[in-house]
Short mmCIF file of C-alpha atoms in Angstrom, two decimals:
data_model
loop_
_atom_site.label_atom_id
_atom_site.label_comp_id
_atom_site.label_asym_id
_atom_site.label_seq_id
_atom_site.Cartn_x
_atom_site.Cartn_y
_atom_site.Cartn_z
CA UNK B 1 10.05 19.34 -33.21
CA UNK B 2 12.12 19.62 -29.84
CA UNK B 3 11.39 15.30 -29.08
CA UNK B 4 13.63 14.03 -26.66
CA UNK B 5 16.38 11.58 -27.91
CA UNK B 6 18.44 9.71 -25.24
CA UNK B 7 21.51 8.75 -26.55
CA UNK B 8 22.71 4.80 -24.06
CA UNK B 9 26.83 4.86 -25.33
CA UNK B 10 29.71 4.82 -23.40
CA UNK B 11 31.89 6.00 -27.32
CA UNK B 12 32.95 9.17 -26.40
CA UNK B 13 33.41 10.26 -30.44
CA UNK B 14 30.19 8.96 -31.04
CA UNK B 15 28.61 10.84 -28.06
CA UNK B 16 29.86 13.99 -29.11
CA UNK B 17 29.07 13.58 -32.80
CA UNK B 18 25.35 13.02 -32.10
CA UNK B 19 24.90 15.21 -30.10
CA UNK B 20 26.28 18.05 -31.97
CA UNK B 21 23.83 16.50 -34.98
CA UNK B 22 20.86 16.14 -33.28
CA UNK B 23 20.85 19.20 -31.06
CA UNK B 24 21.10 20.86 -34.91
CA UNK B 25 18.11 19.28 -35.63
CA UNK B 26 16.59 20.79 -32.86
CA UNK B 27 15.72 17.42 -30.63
CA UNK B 28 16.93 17.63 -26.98
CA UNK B 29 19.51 15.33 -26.13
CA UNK B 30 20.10 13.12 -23.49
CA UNK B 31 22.83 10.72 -22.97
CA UNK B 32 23.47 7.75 -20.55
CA UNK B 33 27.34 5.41 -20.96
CA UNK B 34 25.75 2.96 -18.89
CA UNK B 35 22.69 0.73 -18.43
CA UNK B 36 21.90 1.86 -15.22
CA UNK B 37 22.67 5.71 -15.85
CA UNK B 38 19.97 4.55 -18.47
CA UNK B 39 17.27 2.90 -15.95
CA UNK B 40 17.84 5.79 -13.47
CA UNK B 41 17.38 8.63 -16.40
CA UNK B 42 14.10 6.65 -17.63
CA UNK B 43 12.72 6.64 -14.42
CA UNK B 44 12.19 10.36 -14.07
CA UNK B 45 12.56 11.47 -17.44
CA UNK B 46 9.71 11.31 -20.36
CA UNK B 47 11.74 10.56 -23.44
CA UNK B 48 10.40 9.96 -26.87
CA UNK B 49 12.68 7.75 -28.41
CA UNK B 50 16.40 5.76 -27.29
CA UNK B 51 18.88 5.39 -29.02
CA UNK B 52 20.67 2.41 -27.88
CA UNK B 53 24.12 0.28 -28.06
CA UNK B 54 24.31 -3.54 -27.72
CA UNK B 55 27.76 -3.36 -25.89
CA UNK B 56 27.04 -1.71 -22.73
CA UNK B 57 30.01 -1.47 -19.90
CA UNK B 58 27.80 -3.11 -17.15
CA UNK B 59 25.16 -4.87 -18.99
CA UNK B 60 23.31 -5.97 -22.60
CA UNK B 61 21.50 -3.29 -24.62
CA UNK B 62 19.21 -6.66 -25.39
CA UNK B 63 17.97 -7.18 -22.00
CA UNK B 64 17.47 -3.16 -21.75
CA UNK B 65 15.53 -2.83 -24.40
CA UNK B 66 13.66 -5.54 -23.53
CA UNK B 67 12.46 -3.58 -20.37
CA UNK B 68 11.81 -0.45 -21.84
CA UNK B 69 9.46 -2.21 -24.58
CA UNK B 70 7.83 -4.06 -21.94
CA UNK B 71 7.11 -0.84 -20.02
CA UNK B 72 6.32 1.11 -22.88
CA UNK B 73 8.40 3.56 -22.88
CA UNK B 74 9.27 5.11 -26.23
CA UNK B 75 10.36 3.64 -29.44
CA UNK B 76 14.19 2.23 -30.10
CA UNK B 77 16.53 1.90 -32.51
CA UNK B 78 19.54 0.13 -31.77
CA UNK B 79 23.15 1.94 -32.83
CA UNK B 80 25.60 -1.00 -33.17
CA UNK B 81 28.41 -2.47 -34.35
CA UNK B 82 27.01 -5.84 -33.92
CA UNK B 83 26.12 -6.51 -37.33
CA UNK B 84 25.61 -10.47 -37.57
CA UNK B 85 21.79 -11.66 -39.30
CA UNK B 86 20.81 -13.68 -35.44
CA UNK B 87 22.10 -9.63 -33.79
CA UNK B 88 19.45 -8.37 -36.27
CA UNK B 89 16.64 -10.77 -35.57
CA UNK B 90 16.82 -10.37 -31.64
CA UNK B 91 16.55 -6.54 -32.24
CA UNK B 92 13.65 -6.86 -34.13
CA UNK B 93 11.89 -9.78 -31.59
CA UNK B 94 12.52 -8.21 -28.85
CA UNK B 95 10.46 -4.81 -30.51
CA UNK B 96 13.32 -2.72 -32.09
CA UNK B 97 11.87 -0.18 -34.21
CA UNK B 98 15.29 0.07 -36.16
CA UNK B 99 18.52 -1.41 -36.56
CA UNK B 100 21.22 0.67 -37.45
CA UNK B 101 24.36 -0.86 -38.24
CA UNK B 102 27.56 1.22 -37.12
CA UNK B 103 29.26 3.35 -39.05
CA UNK B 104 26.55 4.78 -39.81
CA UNK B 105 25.72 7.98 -41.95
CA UNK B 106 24.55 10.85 -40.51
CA UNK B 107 21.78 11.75 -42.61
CA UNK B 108 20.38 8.51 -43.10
CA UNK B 109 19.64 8.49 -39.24
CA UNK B 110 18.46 11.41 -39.06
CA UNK B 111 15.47 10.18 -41.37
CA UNK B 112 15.37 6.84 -40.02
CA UNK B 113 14.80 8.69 -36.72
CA UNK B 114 12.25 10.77 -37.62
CA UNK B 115 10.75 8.00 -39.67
CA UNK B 116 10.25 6.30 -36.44
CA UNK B 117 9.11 9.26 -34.39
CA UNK B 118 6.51 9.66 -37.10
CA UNK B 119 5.20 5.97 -37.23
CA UNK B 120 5.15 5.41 -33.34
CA UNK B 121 3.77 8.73 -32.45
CA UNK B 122 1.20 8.06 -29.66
CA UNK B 123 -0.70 9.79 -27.35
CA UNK B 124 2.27 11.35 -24.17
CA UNK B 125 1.82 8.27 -21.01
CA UNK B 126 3.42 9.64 -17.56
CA UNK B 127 4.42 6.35 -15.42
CA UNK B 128 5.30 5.48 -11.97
CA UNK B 129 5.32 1.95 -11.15
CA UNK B 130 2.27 0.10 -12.67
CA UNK B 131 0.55 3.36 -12.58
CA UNK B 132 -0.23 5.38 -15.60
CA UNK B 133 -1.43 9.13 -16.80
CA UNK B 134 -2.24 10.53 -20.08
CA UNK B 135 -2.32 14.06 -20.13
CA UNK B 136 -4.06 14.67 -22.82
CA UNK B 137 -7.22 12.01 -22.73
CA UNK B 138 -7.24 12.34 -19.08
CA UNK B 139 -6.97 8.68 -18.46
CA UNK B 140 -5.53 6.81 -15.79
CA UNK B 141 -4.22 2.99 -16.23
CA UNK B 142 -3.16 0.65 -13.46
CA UNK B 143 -1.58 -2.35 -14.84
CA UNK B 144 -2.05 -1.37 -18.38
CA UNK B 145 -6.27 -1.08 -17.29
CA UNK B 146 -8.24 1.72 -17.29
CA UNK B 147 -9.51 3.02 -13.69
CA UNK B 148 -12.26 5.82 -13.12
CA UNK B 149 -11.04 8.52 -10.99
CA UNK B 150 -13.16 11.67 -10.34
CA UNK B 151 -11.42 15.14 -11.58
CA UNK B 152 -10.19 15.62 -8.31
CA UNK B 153 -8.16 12.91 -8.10
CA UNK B 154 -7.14 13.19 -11.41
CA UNK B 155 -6.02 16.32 -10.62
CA UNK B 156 -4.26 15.29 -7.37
CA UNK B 157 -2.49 13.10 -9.93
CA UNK B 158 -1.65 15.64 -12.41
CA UNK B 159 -0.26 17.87 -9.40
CA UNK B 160 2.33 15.09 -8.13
CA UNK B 161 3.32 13.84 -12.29
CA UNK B 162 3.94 17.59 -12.81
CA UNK B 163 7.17 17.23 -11.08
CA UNK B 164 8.06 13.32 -9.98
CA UNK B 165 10.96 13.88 -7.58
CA UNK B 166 9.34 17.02 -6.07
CA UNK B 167 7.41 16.67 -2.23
CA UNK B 168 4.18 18.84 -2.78
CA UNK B 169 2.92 20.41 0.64
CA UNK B 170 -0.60 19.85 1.47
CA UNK B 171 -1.22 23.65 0.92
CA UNK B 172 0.74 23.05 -2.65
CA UNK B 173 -1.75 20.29 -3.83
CA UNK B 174 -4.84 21.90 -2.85
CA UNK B 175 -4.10 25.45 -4.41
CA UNK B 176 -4.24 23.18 -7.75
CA UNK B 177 -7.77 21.10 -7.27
CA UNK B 178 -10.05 24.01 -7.09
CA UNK B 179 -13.75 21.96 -7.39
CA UNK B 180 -16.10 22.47 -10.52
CA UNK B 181 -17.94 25.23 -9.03
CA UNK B 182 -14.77 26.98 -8.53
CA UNK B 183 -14.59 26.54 -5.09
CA UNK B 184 -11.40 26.09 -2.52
CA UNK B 185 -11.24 22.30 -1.72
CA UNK B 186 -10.93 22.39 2.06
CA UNK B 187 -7.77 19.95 4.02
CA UNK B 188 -10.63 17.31 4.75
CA UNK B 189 -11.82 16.96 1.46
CA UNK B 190 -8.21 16.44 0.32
CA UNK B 191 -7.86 13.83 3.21
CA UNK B 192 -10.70 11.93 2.01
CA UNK B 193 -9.89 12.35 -2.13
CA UNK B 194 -6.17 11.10 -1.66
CA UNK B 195 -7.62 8.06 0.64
CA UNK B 196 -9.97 7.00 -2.04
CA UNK B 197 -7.72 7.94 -5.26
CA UNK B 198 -4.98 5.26 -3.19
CA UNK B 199 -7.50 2.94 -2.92
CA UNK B 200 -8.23 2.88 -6.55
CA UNK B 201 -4.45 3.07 -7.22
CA UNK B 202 -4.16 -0.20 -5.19
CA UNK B 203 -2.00 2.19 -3.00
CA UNK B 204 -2.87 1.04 0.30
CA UNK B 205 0.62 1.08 1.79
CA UNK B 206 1.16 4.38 -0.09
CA UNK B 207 3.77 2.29 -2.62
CA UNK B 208 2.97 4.72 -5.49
CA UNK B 209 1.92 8.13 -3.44
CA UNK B 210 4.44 8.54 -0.73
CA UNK B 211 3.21 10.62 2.58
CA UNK B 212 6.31 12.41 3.42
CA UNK B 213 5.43 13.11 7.51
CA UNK B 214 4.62 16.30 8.31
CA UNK B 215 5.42 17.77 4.96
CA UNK B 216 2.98 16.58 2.17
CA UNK B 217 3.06 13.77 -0.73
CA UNK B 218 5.18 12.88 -3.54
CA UNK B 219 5.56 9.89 -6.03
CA UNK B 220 7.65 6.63 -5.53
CA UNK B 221 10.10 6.66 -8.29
#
């Protein structure tokens, strides 16, 4: 199992409870009390599916879920007192997965989560901006479209996604794009790969890939 579950509730009870159940169930769990602990934690984190409050201390779990849906990034079931039929119907519209209304039982989540883990499974996307990696087709999307990148700089890719808020070194990246025939990719080649990956990225002003001077490259979260 081991999904990741992140847990947006400022209820401290509530907080505690869930995490003691779902850690039992094996998921890892994550927890943000605010919206923007929530938009911070998404933005470096790959997490397969939010659980998420309406009543949020600096913002609406509406408008948040709203964002993650249209960024794709992983399924949600709102957790909420806010049990009125028009509550319901925004959930849904705005591309809930579930609506759970508070209190809530314990093992009836559970399934309900896994019943939506199970139904919105989908093959793993890495993001950064309007950038895009699947791991395991080996595709690359740039708003939403597929681009061709050679396995270079798909690798080159796969080196800076492997750890988002990490600055890889030059001498990092090209110790992981060894060539097809094996062979060491020398500094120039990785000059001219990263210039033409960008330009394919429609990374020009180095927006998504960030050249950290005289150190090496890392992504723009």
């Amino acid at each position: 199992m081991n999904e990741t579950i992140l847990l947006i509730e400022d209820n401290e009870s509530i907080i505690m409870g869930l995490e003691y159940l779902l850690t039992e169930e094996q998921y890892t769990f994550l927890v943000a009390k605010t919206k923007k602990e929530a938009q911070d934690l998404l933005a470096g984190r790959q997490v397969d599916l939010v659980l998420l409050d309406v009543s949020l201390p600096d913002g609406n779990g509406f408008d948040l879920c709203r964002e993650i849906k249209e960024h794709d990034i992983a399924p949600v079931i709102f957790l909420t007192a806010k049990d009125e039929e028009k509550d319901v119907v925004l959930g849904f519209d705005l591309g809930a997965d579930d609506y759970v209304i508070k209190p809530f039982r314990n093992r009836e989540l559970v399934s309900r989560i896994r019943n939506v883990l199970r139904r919105t499974e989908k093959i793993r996307r890495l993001t950064c901006g309007n950038i895009a990696v699947e791991p395991d087709t080996g595709k690359v999307y740039r708003h939403g479209e597929p681009i061709a990148v050679t396995k270079l700089e798909y690798k080159i890719l796969m080196t800076l996604f492997s750890n988002p808020h990490k600055i890889f070194t030059r001498e990092e990246i090209l110790n992981g794009i060894w060539d097809m025939a094996g062979n060491f990719v020398n500094d120039n080649t990785l000059t001219v790969t990263m210039k033409r990956l960008r330009e394919k990225l429609g990374d020009k002003e180095g927006n998504v890939i960030v050249t950290v001077r005289g150190i090496g490259y890392r992504l723009n979260l």
